[in-house]
Amino acid sequence: MVSAVQGAPRDLRRRTTLADVALAAGVSQSTASRALSDSPLVNADTRRRVWEVAGRLRFRPNHLASSLRRGATLTIGLVVPDVGNAFFARALKAAQEALKVGGYHVLVIDSDRSPEGERAALDTMRAHRVDGLIVATSGGYEDVGVPVVFFDTVPEGNGVSAVAMDNAGGVGQLVEHLARVHGHERIGFIGSEGSVGRERLDGFGSALARAGLPARPERIRLVDLREAEVAARAAAHALLALPEPPTALVVGADTIAAGTLRALRDADRRVPADVALASFDELVMADLLDPPVTSLDRHDAELGRRSAELLLSALHDDPRAAPEVHRVAMALHPRRSCGCGA
Amino acid sequence: MVSAVQGAPRDLRRRTTLADVALAAGVSQSTASRALSDSPLVNADTRRRVWEVAGRLRFRPNHLASSLRRGATLTIGLVVPDVGNAFFARALKAAQEALKVGGYHVLVIDSDRSPEGERAALDTMRAHRVDGLIVATSGGYEDVGVPVVFFDTVPEGNGVSAVAMDNAGGVGQLVEHLARVHGHERIGFIGSEGSVGRERLDGFGSALARAGLPARPERIRLVDLREAEVAARAAAHALLALPEPPTALVVGADTIAAGTLRALRDADRRVPADVALASFDELVMADLLDPPVTSLDRHDAELGRRSAELLLSALHDDPRAAPEVHRVAMALHPRRSCGCGA
DNA sequence: CTGAAAGCGCTTACAG
DNA sequence: CTGAAAGCGCTTACAG
């Protein structure tokens, strides 16, 4: 049976409360509470009886009341730049699964990739008295007074726990592959703004240097991730219009790769024959694209899961445990777009 | 500045409470409360003073306490089969945005596509005293006693509000296009289990009949969405191995399309020359696939947004308003995989 | 316009 | 092992 939106008047069908259970079980509210929390302080028969009555009356303890009283909500706040994005959606899913094991639930708020949005999200988290936070920051982070684990980004400062990809190392692998294996010397880069983008950009610079290639500022473009596909398309067109256009492109995100592929198609450039392409993020269904796009392996779920685990250990084990920064190593997955394969 | 995971001992840095604000502002707690809720019952000067003090002390009202007292949490529960899935992730994002306007926050729980997971999710929602629910059911729904809007699925029974795609009509368009425009007579179907899958399957049957084509049970396969890509690949192989294999395939989801494309590639079938393909859901970056896949347009965000709006109106306007079922009409987006285009 | 007091539904010292 | 009572931090009749 399914409830109508109209439902019954709130007042009549009062929810059953602990007092109701205690009354029906013929014990005090204290005892009922202890019985239901499986306290050893309660007689086995009493416990059984209380549980039985609670079941019969369909008692669901009011989480608000118990949280208020105990000063803990068993709720974790997750702040992400964009829940609709595949990376964050999958990380969320994995974090949620890991937190469920510890009995925690998740309040997710989307910061919309803006510092103000993030501050508003953190405000709400504070009002909801979350026990801990997992934050992929867009630059608006401020202390909420509960344990935090950052993910995706690693903010500057000490005493911070974080789980992030090895951004610089990952981009390095892409550049190295294009340079060493495929002999490219004019490599362009389309990246993103923000701290993750900056790490990837830095990685690009260092990798060029290591490969003995000149750094040419005009071959670098940064886009706003809020409009990545469109902006990347424009950026790619700009790179193709250079007097000496790049023969290979490294792009800093899957959405940027999509925009870039469209630009290459607009401009009738074959990939990889005319321009090679390698993307940091693996594209969804990368193997089915035309051409399949070379990228680093994804670690969406792993990042989510590990952040959750780190937070759980901060919450449970030793609250003063040394903060840890985990960098997830990235592995290259060559496909046709860089020039590999058939 | 960024907080360490260790943080300060909970006991010392007590959060500032309404009583603190009242004390510092030299008013009673009642007046402080009224001032902060912008009640007209309070003197303008008093109000200003209280606000000023609250700001200075960085007062954040405890949402648990006010929810407990007022009997409303301003929180909406969203139950989805799989938050990591693009459709649900985007619908979630849109629902969240629409609910934010009404001052509501969202507690999301993943049911993992199982009735038990859904029941557990609903139990948690009840414990958290959400004010309303948006549910994409996996078959475990039971009344929680708050207004509900279903989305994606339309449960049987009266008095239910729901927003869903026109599943039967959508599949009908795909079949009709393959039959009428491209002349296919042997059309296979790979769909999914569950109520949405059933509607799409039914739509397939009716559309075949309308097109005057025979219904051949062996040309139909249903897969479990929890392993859609793998299962669809196997199902497609099975269809290709039939004595009279289909010359065109209609698939009931984007993930099924992905598995099917891989099977066609395994079997060296060209698309659309050997086998045409049309998918219900648009694939991510559909235009960049090899080949671009014909599908219906996506309405992820629209479904999320409209569910949220329906719930808001049930919550605010008239609690006894007649339940509404919205069916979103689907539009065909022909691409190369069905035989259209260059 | 303001304040003292009750109460939302729990949990947990405290006293037996 | 059990119960009476206090209290978590708010909001809101009720009385002035």
XYZ file of C-alpha atoms (C1' of nucleotides) in Angstrom:
716
model
C 0.000 0.000 0.000
C 1.138 3.418 -0.851
C 0.431 6.655 0.960
C -1.410 9.510 -0.603
C 0.269 12.862 -0.707
C -2.595 14.158 1.327
C -2.004 11.667 4.130
C -3.879 11.819 7.399
C -3.948 14.912 9.580
C -0.662 15.125 11.458
C -2.330 15.605 14.815
C -4.382 12.446 14.906
C -1.886 9.794 13.966
C 0.680 10.837 16.564
C 3.819 8.813 16.213
C 4.425 6.310 18.926
C 7.039 7.478 21.372
C 9.279 5.846 23.921
C 6.800 6.779 26.623
C 4.096 4.804 24.795
C 6.342 1.784 24.623
C 7.276 2.042 28.289
C 3.630 2.345 29.281
C 2.577 -0.628 27.184
C 5.473 -2.706 28.476
C 4.799 -1.739 32.059
C 8.247 -0.323 32.711
C 9.698 3.117 33.209
C 10.913 5.145 30.276
C 14.479 4.758 31.523
C 14.230 1.013 31.463
C 12.595 1.043 28.055
C 15.399 3.190 26.751
C 18.043 0.901 28.199
C 16.319 -2.191 26.896
C 16.176 -0.851 23.372
C 19.810 0.160 23.417
C 20.671 -3.347 24.587
C 22.196 -2.094 27.781
C 23.563 -4.889 29.989
C 21.911 -3.124 32.896
C 18.550 -4.554 32.023
C 16.998 -7.901 32.807
C 16.863 -10.252 29.833
C 13.125 -10.849 30.154
C 12.419 -7.167 30.474
C 14.503 -6.460 27.420
C 12.620 -9.041 25.383
C 9.288 -7.685 26.465
C 10.219 -4.111 25.618
C 11.516 -5.120 22.206
C 8.367 -7.059 21.558
C 6.137 -4.133 22.474
C 8.280 -1.713 20.485
C 7.939 -3.943 17.448
C 4.213 -4.273 17.870
C 3.718 -0.522 18.186
C 6.112 0.047 15.276
C 8.216 2.306 17.454
C 10.952 4.266 15.656
C 13.099 6.268 18.040
C 13.179 9.942 17.187
C 16.674 10.486 15.916
C 16.451 14.219 16.537
C 15.720 13.741 20.201
C 18.419 11.177 20.793
C 20.955 13.216 18.840
C 20.112 16.316 20.796
C 20.477 14.501 24.048
C 23.632 12.582 23.203
C 25.365 15.383 21.402
C 26.078 13.204 18.388
C 24.026 12.792 15.264
C 25.643 9.837 13.521
C 25.459 12.015 10.456
C 28.365 12.982 8.245
C 28.274 16.009 5.990
C 29.559 15.663 2.467
C 30.221 18.830 0.514
C 30.833 18.437 -3.181
C 31.206 20.911 -6.029
C 28.686 19.108 -8.244
C 26.693 16.002 -7.297
C 25.539 15.617 -10.859
C 29.075 14.995 -12.003
C 30.079 11.345 -12.470
C 33.190 11.618 -10.333
C 31.457 13.104 -7.332
C 28.371 10.944 -7.701
C 30.433 7.775 -7.583
C 32.657 9.003 -4.804
C 29.540 9.872 -2.833
C 28.157 6.401 -3.365
C 31.338 4.757 -2.147
C 31.671 7.070 0.840
C 28.090 6.390 1.779
C 28.645 2.657 1.687
C 31.720 2.868 3.860
C 30.036 5.167 6.372
C 26.986 2.951 6.592
C 29.193 0.286 8.110
C 29.936 2.639 10.988
C 26.248 3.445 11.405
C 26.567 6.893 9.876
C 24.287 8.580 7.411
C 25.200 11.241 4.939
C 23.911 14.727 4.370
C 25.091 15.873 0.952
C 25.184 19.465 -0.118
C 26.252 20.767 -3.479
C 28.436 23.863 -3.331
C 27.900 24.562 -7.023
C 31.644 25.057 -7.410
C 31.584 28.379 -5.615
C 33.148 29.497 -2.333
C 29.878 31.138 -1.265
C 27.953 27.973 -2.012
C 30.473 26.074 0.041
C 30.183 28.436 2.962
C 26.410 28.127 2.881
C 26.755 24.350 2.768
C 29.072 24.351 5.763
C 26.695 26.583 7.648
C 23.924 24.109 7.104
C 26.203 21.290 8.149
C 26.947 23.098 11.349
C 23.261 23.740 12.011
C 22.587 20.049 11.472
C 25.356 19.211 13.925
C 27.051 16.678 11.711
C 29.645 14.605 13.534
C 32.214 14.988 10.793
C 32.779 16.330 7.314
C 34.108 15.151 4.004
C 34.811 18.112 1.780
C 35.852 18.535 -1.822
C 36.521 22.199 -1.445
C 35.838 24.958 -3.926
C 37.754 27.402 -1.823
C 35.143 28.374 0.740
C 36.142 26.076 3.560
C 36.012 27.360 7.092
C 36.298 25.418 10.314
C 33.060 23.914 11.554
C 34.603 22.464 14.673
C 34.285 18.822 13.745
C 36.749 16.384 12.228
C 37.225 16.939 8.500
C 38.703 14.916 5.715
C 39.289 16.655 2.432
C 38.988 14.709 -0.711
C 39.982 15.423 -4.267
C 41.779 18.529 -3.031
C 44.559 18.914 -0.469
C 44.312 22.338 1.149
C 47.484 24.002 2.267
C 48.227 24.034 5.945
C 49.173 21.420 8.426
C 47.081 19.120 10.488
C 44.841 18.275 7.586
C 43.710 14.855 6.482
C 43.071 14.387 2.814
C 42.703 11.832 0.072
C 43.490 12.985 -3.422
C 44.812 11.822 -6.740
C 48.424 12.287 -7.625
C 47.557 15.110 -9.975
C 51.019 16.220 -10.918
C 52.284 12.670 -11.313
C 49.279 11.707 -13.404
C 49.657 14.546 -15.855
C 53.348 13.736 -15.947
C 52.584 10.258 -17.197
C 50.369 11.599 -19.963
C 52.992 14.049 -21.157
C 55.761 11.533 -20.917
C 53.803 9.005 -22.911
C 53.020 11.468 -25.678
C 56.614 12.698 -25.777
C 58.619 9.509 -25.328
C 56.414 6.902 -26.940
C 54.837 8.951 -29.700
C 57.529 11.560 -30.178
C 55.373 14.663 -29.773
C 57.217 17.914 -29.207
C 54.387 20.442 -29.425
C 52.066 19.460 -26.627
C 49.195 21.694 -25.589
C 47.254 21.666 -22.342
C 43.658 22.494 -21.518
C 43.121 22.464 -17.812
C 40.832 23.945 -15.237
C 40.843 26.668 -12.671
C 40.910 25.809 -9.001
C 43.377 23.997 -6.822
C 43.160 20.618 -8.512
C 43.557 22.309 -11.870
C 46.589 24.120 -10.574
C 48.275 20.896 -9.491
C 47.645 19.383 -12.892
C 48.958 22.474 -14.613
C 52.093 22.417 -12.499
C 52.514 18.743 -13.315
C 52.287 19.653 -16.986
C 55.028 22.237 -16.661
C 57.393 19.952 -14.802
C 56.796 17.086 -17.178
C 57.584 19.241 -20.197
C 60.804 20.280 -18.514
C 61.722 16.697 -17.705
C 61.082 15.744 -21.323
C 63.308 18.584 -22.428
C 60.473 20.373 -24.179
C 60.030 24.137 -24.096
C 57.229 25.656 -22.061
C 55.063 27.735 -24.378
C 52.396 29.724 -22.500
C 50.246 30.129 -25.604
C 49.738 26.372 -25.688
C 48.034 26.409 -22.310
C 44.373 27.198 -21.681
C 42.358 27.042 -18.482
C 38.583 26.730 -18.389
C 35.863 27.164 -15.806
C 34.571 23.711 -14.852
C 31.035 25.017 -14.517
C 30.939 25.220 -18.298
C 33.767 22.866 -19.093
C 32.433 21.265 -22.254
C 31.621 24.523 -23.973
C 34.674 26.401 -22.744
C 37.007 23.559 -23.648
C 35.632 23.456 -27.160
C 36.465 27.125 -27.574
C 39.866 26.688 -25.964
C 40.718 23.828 -28.278
C 39.753 25.893 -31.296
C 42.077 28.610 -30.064
C 44.946 26.161 -29.735
C 44.327 24.772 -33.211
C 44.457 28.297 -34.596
C 47.970 28.924 -33.312
C 50.686 29.504 -35.895
C 52.344 26.385 -34.612
C 49.403 24.369 -33.306
C 50.081 21.520 -30.882
C 50.351 18.045 -32.354
C 49.117 16.588 -29.117
C 46.798 17.750 -26.363
C 46.699 16.859 -22.717
C 43.400 17.715 -21.047
C 42.715 17.980 -17.356
C 39.232 16.479 -17.043
C 36.741 14.224 -18.786
C 34.381 17.092 -19.515
C 37.254 19.029 -21.054
C 38.057 16.011 -23.186
C 34.510 15.968 -24.502
C 34.619 19.608 -25.530
C 38.030 19.124 -27.087
C 36.894 16.127 -29.126
C 34.037 18.192 -30.498
C 36.387 20.976 -31.481
C 38.689 18.537 -33.237
C 35.732 17.197 -35.100
C 34.518 20.726 -35.967
C 37.949 21.470 -37.359
C 38.162 18.196 -39.249
C 41.243 17.061 -37.397
C 41.661 13.317 -37.168
C 42.570 11.878 -33.768
C 45.303 10.772 -33.329
C 46.634 11.223 -36.871
C 46.421 15.027 -36.900
C 46.225 15.695 -33.186
C 46.768 13.173 -30.411
C 44.757 13.386 -27.206
C 45.262 12.184 -23.666
C 42.890 12.975 -20.801
C 43.515 12.968 -17.086
C 40.083 11.550 -16.186
C 38.852 8.477 -17.898
C 35.730 9.275 -19.889
C 32.549 7.345 -19.252
C 32.496 4.438 -21.715
C 35.918 5.525 -22.931
C 36.306 2.340 -24.948
C 33.209 3.093 -27.021
C 34.226 6.562 -28.102
C 35.453 7.565 -31.525
C 38.328 7.202 -30.951
C 38.700 5.514 -27.595
C 40.432 8.034 -25.367
C 43.717 7.441 -23.584
C 43.532 8.442 -19.946
C 44.477 7.602 -16.417
C 42.372 5.038 -14.603
C 39.546 6.344 -12.485
C 39.580 6.137 -8.738
C 36.223 7.721 -7.953
C 34.976 5.049 -5.626
C 38.357 4.541 -4.055
C 38.677 8.208 -3.158
C 35.218 8.238 -1.638
C 35.782 5.068 0.292
C 39.170 6.034 1.635
C 37.993 9.474 2.738
C 35.182 7.826 4.628
C 37.517 5.371 6.274
C 39.915 8.097 7.264
C 37.077 10.058 8.811
C 35.752 7.025 10.638
C 39.122 6.376 12.169
C 39.441 10.012 13.183
C 35.990 9.736 14.730
C 36.523 6.481 16.565
C 40.020 5.303 17.117
C 42.123 8.135 18.286
C 40.718 11.605 17.921
C 44.232 12.992 18.163
C 45.705 10.634 15.592
C 48.164 12.291 13.267
C 46.474 13.651 10.176
C 47.206 11.699 7.041
C 47.420 12.796 3.439
C 46.883 10.007 0.968
C 47.830 10.442 -2.646
C 46.355 7.851 -4.949
C 48.804 6.826 -7.659
C 47.400 6.968 -11.160
C 47.953 4.388 -13.877
C 48.058 5.141 -17.582
C 45.488 3.432 -19.736
C 46.561 3.874 -23.345
C 43.887 3.736 -26.023
C 43.725 4.862 -29.617
C 43.545 8.631 -29.113
C 47.230 8.964 -28.227
C 48.379 6.905 -31.166
C 48.486 3.513 -29.470
C 46.659 0.382 -30.594
C 45.263 -0.527 -33.972
C 42.744 28.362 8.239
C 41.845 24.712 8.207
C 40.907 22.499 11.117
C 42.927 19.481 12.078
C 41.196 16.158 12.253
C 42.156 16.058 15.874
C 40.297 19.266 16.653
C 39.918 20.584 20.169
C 38.306 18.604 22.965
C 34.524 18.736 22.511
C 33.872 19.822 26.083
C 35.944 22.971 26.118
C 34.875 24.767 23.008
C 31.168 24.530 23.801
C 29.107 25.880 20.954
C 27.357 29.124 21.605
C 23.680 28.665 22.306
C 20.630 30.845 22.218
C 20.937 31.334 25.970
C 24.428 32.772 25.465
C 23.107 35.204 22.903
C 20.212 36.245 25.115
C 22.516 36.796 28.044
C 24.974 38.860 26.030
C 22.167 40.911 24.499
C 20.505 41.452 27.841
C 17.161 39.978 26.841
C 15.274 36.815 27.652
C 15.724 33.704 25.600
C 12.182 34.074 24.289
C 12.919 37.519 22.968
C 16.195 36.402 21.477
C 14.409 33.581 19.716
C 11.739 35.908 18.378
C 14.285 38.457 17.257
C 16.261 35.902 15.299
C 13.168 34.547 13.620
C 12.254 38.105 12.632
C 9.020 37.978 14.526
C 7.000 41.199 14.261
C 6.422 40.914 18.000
C 9.814 42.305 18.763
C 11.060 45.858 18.966
C 13.187 46.906 16.025
C 16.070 48.039 18.195
C 15.994 44.860 20.233
C 15.993 42.815 17.079
C 19.015 44.642 15.723
C 20.907 44.200 18.967
C 20.177 40.503 19.150
C 21.219 39.978 15.559
C 24.398 41.889 16.174
C 25.286 39.834 19.238
C 24.397 36.590 17.471
C 26.717 37.523 14.650
C 29.518 38.450 16.986
C 29.228 35.191 18.910
C 28.915 33.272 15.657
C 25.671 31.779 16.855
C 24.268 28.969 14.717
C 20.902 27.744 15.942
C 20.860 24.041 16.670
C 18.711 22.620 13.947
C 18.055 19.471 15.933
C 16.586 21.382 18.812
C 14.390 23.607 16.714
C 13.216 20.677 14.602
C 12.379 18.694 17.689
C 10.438 21.549 19.140
C 8.620 22.568 15.983
C 7.906 19.099 14.736
C 9.345 19.858 11.322
C 12.866 19.309 10.097
C 12.931 21.157 6.786
C 14.588 18.033 5.504
C 13.386 15.944 2.587
C 14.377 12.323 2.148
C 15.420 11.160 -1.279
C 15.623 7.436 -1.878
C 17.297 6.332 -5.068
C 18.346 2.951 -6.420
C 21.878 4.082 -7.238
C 23.321 7.551 -6.598
C 26.372 6.700 -8.639
C 24.252 6.405 -11.751
C 24.179 9.448 -14.036
C 20.396 9.612 -14.188
C 19.876 9.596 -10.440
C 22.851 11.829 -9.747
C 21.513 14.527 -12.051
C 17.961 14.153 -10.849
C 19.231 14.492 -7.297
C 21.082 17.643 -8.192
C 18.022 19.223 -9.757
C 15.742 18.172 -6.920
C 18.169 19.606 -4.419
C 18.246 22.923 -6.213
C 14.477 23.160 -6.332
C 14.099 22.203 -2.673
C 16.712 24.705 -1.597
C 14.380 27.442 -2.767
C 11.834 26.272 -0.229
C 14.470 26.149 2.495
C 14.659 22.370 2.516
C 17.707 20.179 2.676
C 18.064 16.697 1.359
C 18.997 13.440 3.017
C 19.870 10.963 0.271
C 19.955 7.256 0.811
C 20.874 4.657 -1.762
C 18.651 1.594 -1.746
C 21.102 -0.367 -3.851
C 18.258 -1.428 -6.111
C 16.844 -3.805 -3.529
C 13.562 -3.800 -1.619
C 15.373 -4.494 1.655
C 17.759 -1.633 1.046
C 14.789 0.577 0.357
C 13.022 -0.463 3.529
C 16.162 0.269 5.524
C 16.429 3.648 3.820
C 12.830 4.489 4.651
C 13.365 3.427 8.240
C 16.232 5.851 8.509
C 14.152 8.561 6.897
C 11.484 8.006 9.464
C 13.981 8.131 12.320
C 15.293 11.412 10.918
C 11.761 12.748 10.779
C 11.994 14.031 7.247
C 9.104 16.283 6.280
C 8.561 14.578 2.965
C 9.938 11.959 0.627
C 10.927 11.621 -2.989
C 11.272 7.996 -3.891
C 12.462 6.124 -6.940
C 11.248 2.808 -5.668
C 12.889 -0.560 -6.040
C 9.818 -2.262 -4.700
C 10.313 -1.873 -0.968
C 8.178 1.181 -0.357
C 6.097 1.358 2.764
C 4.246 4.306 4.205
C 6.327 6.570 6.396
C 3.459 8.869 7.219
C 4.721 11.921 5.353
C 3.901 13.265 1.905
C 5.586 11.299 -0.862
C 6.264 11.909 -4.488
C 7.469 9.011 -6.554
C 9.772 9.643 -9.386
C 10.926 7.529 -12.284
C 8.382 4.915 -11.241
C 4.616 5.172 -10.864
C 3.426 2.681 -8.255
C 0.023 1.157 -8.655
C -2.719 2.397 -6.412
C -4.587 5.625 -6.130
C -3.787 8.772 -4.290
C -0.195 8.751 -5.432
C 1.806 11.631 -6.854
C 4.494 10.750 -9.313
C 6.692 12.115 -12.055
C 7.922 9.641 -14.604
C 8.919 9.317 -18.196
C 6.465 8.089 -20.762
C 8.185 4.733 -20.896
C 5.801 2.916 -23.172
C 5.459 5.867 -25.516
C 9.212 6.350 -25.661
C 9.961 2.770 -26.590
C 7.138 3.007 -29.084
C 8.909 5.841 -30.852
C 12.123 3.863 -31.075
C 10.394 0.817 -32.535
C 8.329 2.879 -34.905
C 11.384 4.703 -36.177
C 13.311 1.491 -36.788
C 10.321 -0.121 -38.477
C 8.838 2.709 -40.511
C 11.882 4.779 -41.390
C 14.484 2.064 -41.703
C 12.271 -0.859 -42.601
C 13.390 -3.276 -39.916
C 11.172 -6.280 -39.333
C 13.273 -8.317 -36.929
C 13.637 -6.068 -33.927
C 15.077 -7.376 -30.667
C 14.768 -5.889 -27.204
C 17.093 -5.868 -24.221
C 15.369 -4.381 -21.229
C 15.548 -4.489 -17.501
C 13.718 -6.042 -14.621
C 11.644 -3.893 -12.311
C 8.621 -1.734 -12.870
C 10.199 0.787 -15.226
C 11.613 -2.071 -17.252
C 8.185 -3.655 -17.392
C 6.610 -0.500 -18.779
C 9.271 -0.291 -21.450
C 8.829 -3.947 -22.301
C 5.080 -3.499 -22.592
C 5.660 -0.498 -24.814
C 7.866 -2.652 -26.996
C 5.151 -5.264 -27.371
C 2.439 -2.776 -28.256
C 4.662 -0.953 -30.697
C 5.497 -4.159 -32.539
C 1.804 -4.891 -32.792
C 1.036 -1.424 -34.089
C 3.752 -1.837 -36.688
C 2.239 -5.132 -37.715
C 5.319 -7.086 -36.664
C 5.150 -10.450 -34.932
C 6.064 -10.687 -31.245
C 8.884 -13.184 -30.909
C 9.694 -13.973 -27.277
C 13.185 -15.246 -28.093
C 14.112 -11.772 -29.288
C 13.528 -10.321 -25.838
C 16.016 -10.358 -22.975
C 15.806 -8.741 -19.560
C 18.841 -7.948 -17.435
C 19.476 -7.033 -13.827
C 20.403 -3.343 -13.693
C 22.896 -3.962 -10.905
C 25.121 -5.560 -13.513
C 23.609 -4.046 -16.603
C 26.709 -3.589 -18.731
C 27.956 -7.139 -18.284
C 24.550 -8.775 -18.449
C 23.548 -6.800 -21.528
C 26.702 -7.840 -23.314
C 25.812 -11.485 -22.706
C 22.192 -10.912 -23.660
C 23.200 -9.253 -26.910
C 25.455 -12.165 -27.756
C 22.541 -14.492 -27.184
C 20.331 -12.485 -29.526
C 23.015 -12.430 -32.213
C 23.280 -16.210 -31.961
C 19.619 -16.768 -32.824
C 18.837 -18.615 -36.061
C 17.144 -15.454 -37.240
C 19.012 -12.744 -35.365
C 17.431 -9.317 -35.068
C 18.512 -6.711 -37.613
C 17.825 -3.973 -35.090
C 17.965 -3.726 -31.331
C 16.031 -1.527 -28.957
C 17.620 -1.284 -25.528
C 16.006 -0.052 -22.356
C 18.811 1.899 -20.691
C 22.116 3.612 -21.370
C 24.075 1.017 -19.438
C 22.400 -1.698 -21.490
C 23.373 0.165 -24.641
C 27.001 0.168 -23.545
C 27.053 -3.588 -22.990
C 25.266 -4.139 -26.259
C 27.725 -2.019 -28.217
C 30.574 -4.070 -26.781
C 28.882 -7.290 -27.792
C 28.349 -6.002 -31.317
C 31.999 -5.104 -31.456
C 33.022 -8.519 -30.072
C 30.958 -10.153 -32.768
C 32.286 -7.878 -35.501
C 28.888 -6.527 -36.370
C 28.884 -3.052 -37.857
C 26.374 -0.574 -36.474
C 24.046 0.259 -38.144
C 24.970 -1.662 -41.318
C 24.674 -5.134 -39.771
C 22.613 -4.320 -36.712
C 20.888 -1.036 -35.959
C 20.640 0.219 -32.409
C 18.319 2.597 -30.570
C 18.482 3.245 -26.848
C 15.832 4.556 -24.519
C 18.245 6.628 -22.419
C 20.618 8.968 -24.101
C 24.188 7.902 -23.455
C 26.632 10.308 -21.883
C 28.467 12.053 -24.717
C 26.264 10.171 -27.169
C 27.520 12.269 -30.050
C 31.112 11.186 -29.489
C 30.478 7.460 -29.540
C 31.348 5.125 -32.369
C 28.744 5.299 -33.741
C 26.702 8.071 -32.159
C 23.713 6.367 -30.592
C 20.105 7.168 -31.423
C 18.027 7.637 -28.301
C 15.333 9.603 -26.604
C 16.291 12.895 -25.042
C 17.185 12.844 -21.394
C 14.988 14.408 -18.763
C 17.061 13.694 -15.659
C 17.046 17.175 -14.270
C 13.471 17.807 -15.274
C 12.248 14.741 -13.429
C 14.150 15.722 -10.324
C 12.978 19.282 -10.443
C 9.351 18.471 -11.055
C 9.243 15.891 -8.284
C 10.627 18.461 -5.910
C 8.094 21.042 -6.994
C 5.243 18.597 -6.628
C 6.401 17.737 -3.135
C 6.777 21.378 -2.187
C 3.266 22.126 -3.261
C 1.969 19.129 -1.338
C 3.894 20.398 1.674
C 2.800 23.996 1.447
C -0.184 24.814 -0.625
C -2.920 22.432 0.057
C -2.024 19.273 1.908
C -5.152 17.653 0.592
C -4.570 18.650 -3.011
C -5.416 15.949 -5.479
C -2.423 13.743 -6.229
C -0.959 14.271 -9.655
C 0.817 11.889 -11.969
C 3.038 13.594 -14.499
C 4.296 11.713 -17.491
C 7.124 13.420 -19.294
C 6.851 13.032 -23.052
C 9.992 11.770 -24.734
C 11.438 13.049 -27.994
C 13.418 10.978 -30.450
C 16.952 12.059 -31.164
C 18.103 10.174 -34.247
C 21.841 9.643 -34.675
C 23.899 7.268 -36.782
C 23.297 4.023 -34.881
C 19.769 3.585 -36.233
C 20.808 4.232 -39.814
C 20.151 7.961 -39.927
C 22.660 10.630 -40.899
C 25.873 10.346 -42.862
C 6.666 44.422 23.157
C 8.830 41.134 26.860
C 9.670 37.202 30.082
C 8.926 32.828 32.835
C 7.669 28.348 31.957
C 6.448 24.279 29.623
C 7.559 20.820 26.438
C 9.425 18.415 21.915
C 11.440 12.913 22.832
C 15.048 11.113 24.062
C 19.467 9.478 27.469
C 21.898 9.163 31.568
C 23.752 10.351 36.003
C 21.804 9.494 40.589
C 19.603 7.005 44.093
C 17.758 2.988 45.420
C 18.283 -4.454 37.839
C 14.802 -0.278 37.987
C 12.754 4.415 38.351
C 12.312 9.554 39.118
C 14.400 13.496 37.507
C 17.244 16.497 34.971
C 18.643 18.299 30.715
C 20.070 18.541 25.470
C 18.626 23.668 22.874
C 15.242 25.348 21.002
C 9.924 27.575 20.282
C 5.632 29.144 21.711
C 1.395 29.512 24.260
C 0.401 32.288 28.405
C 0.485 36.177 31.254
C 1.746 40.573 31.765
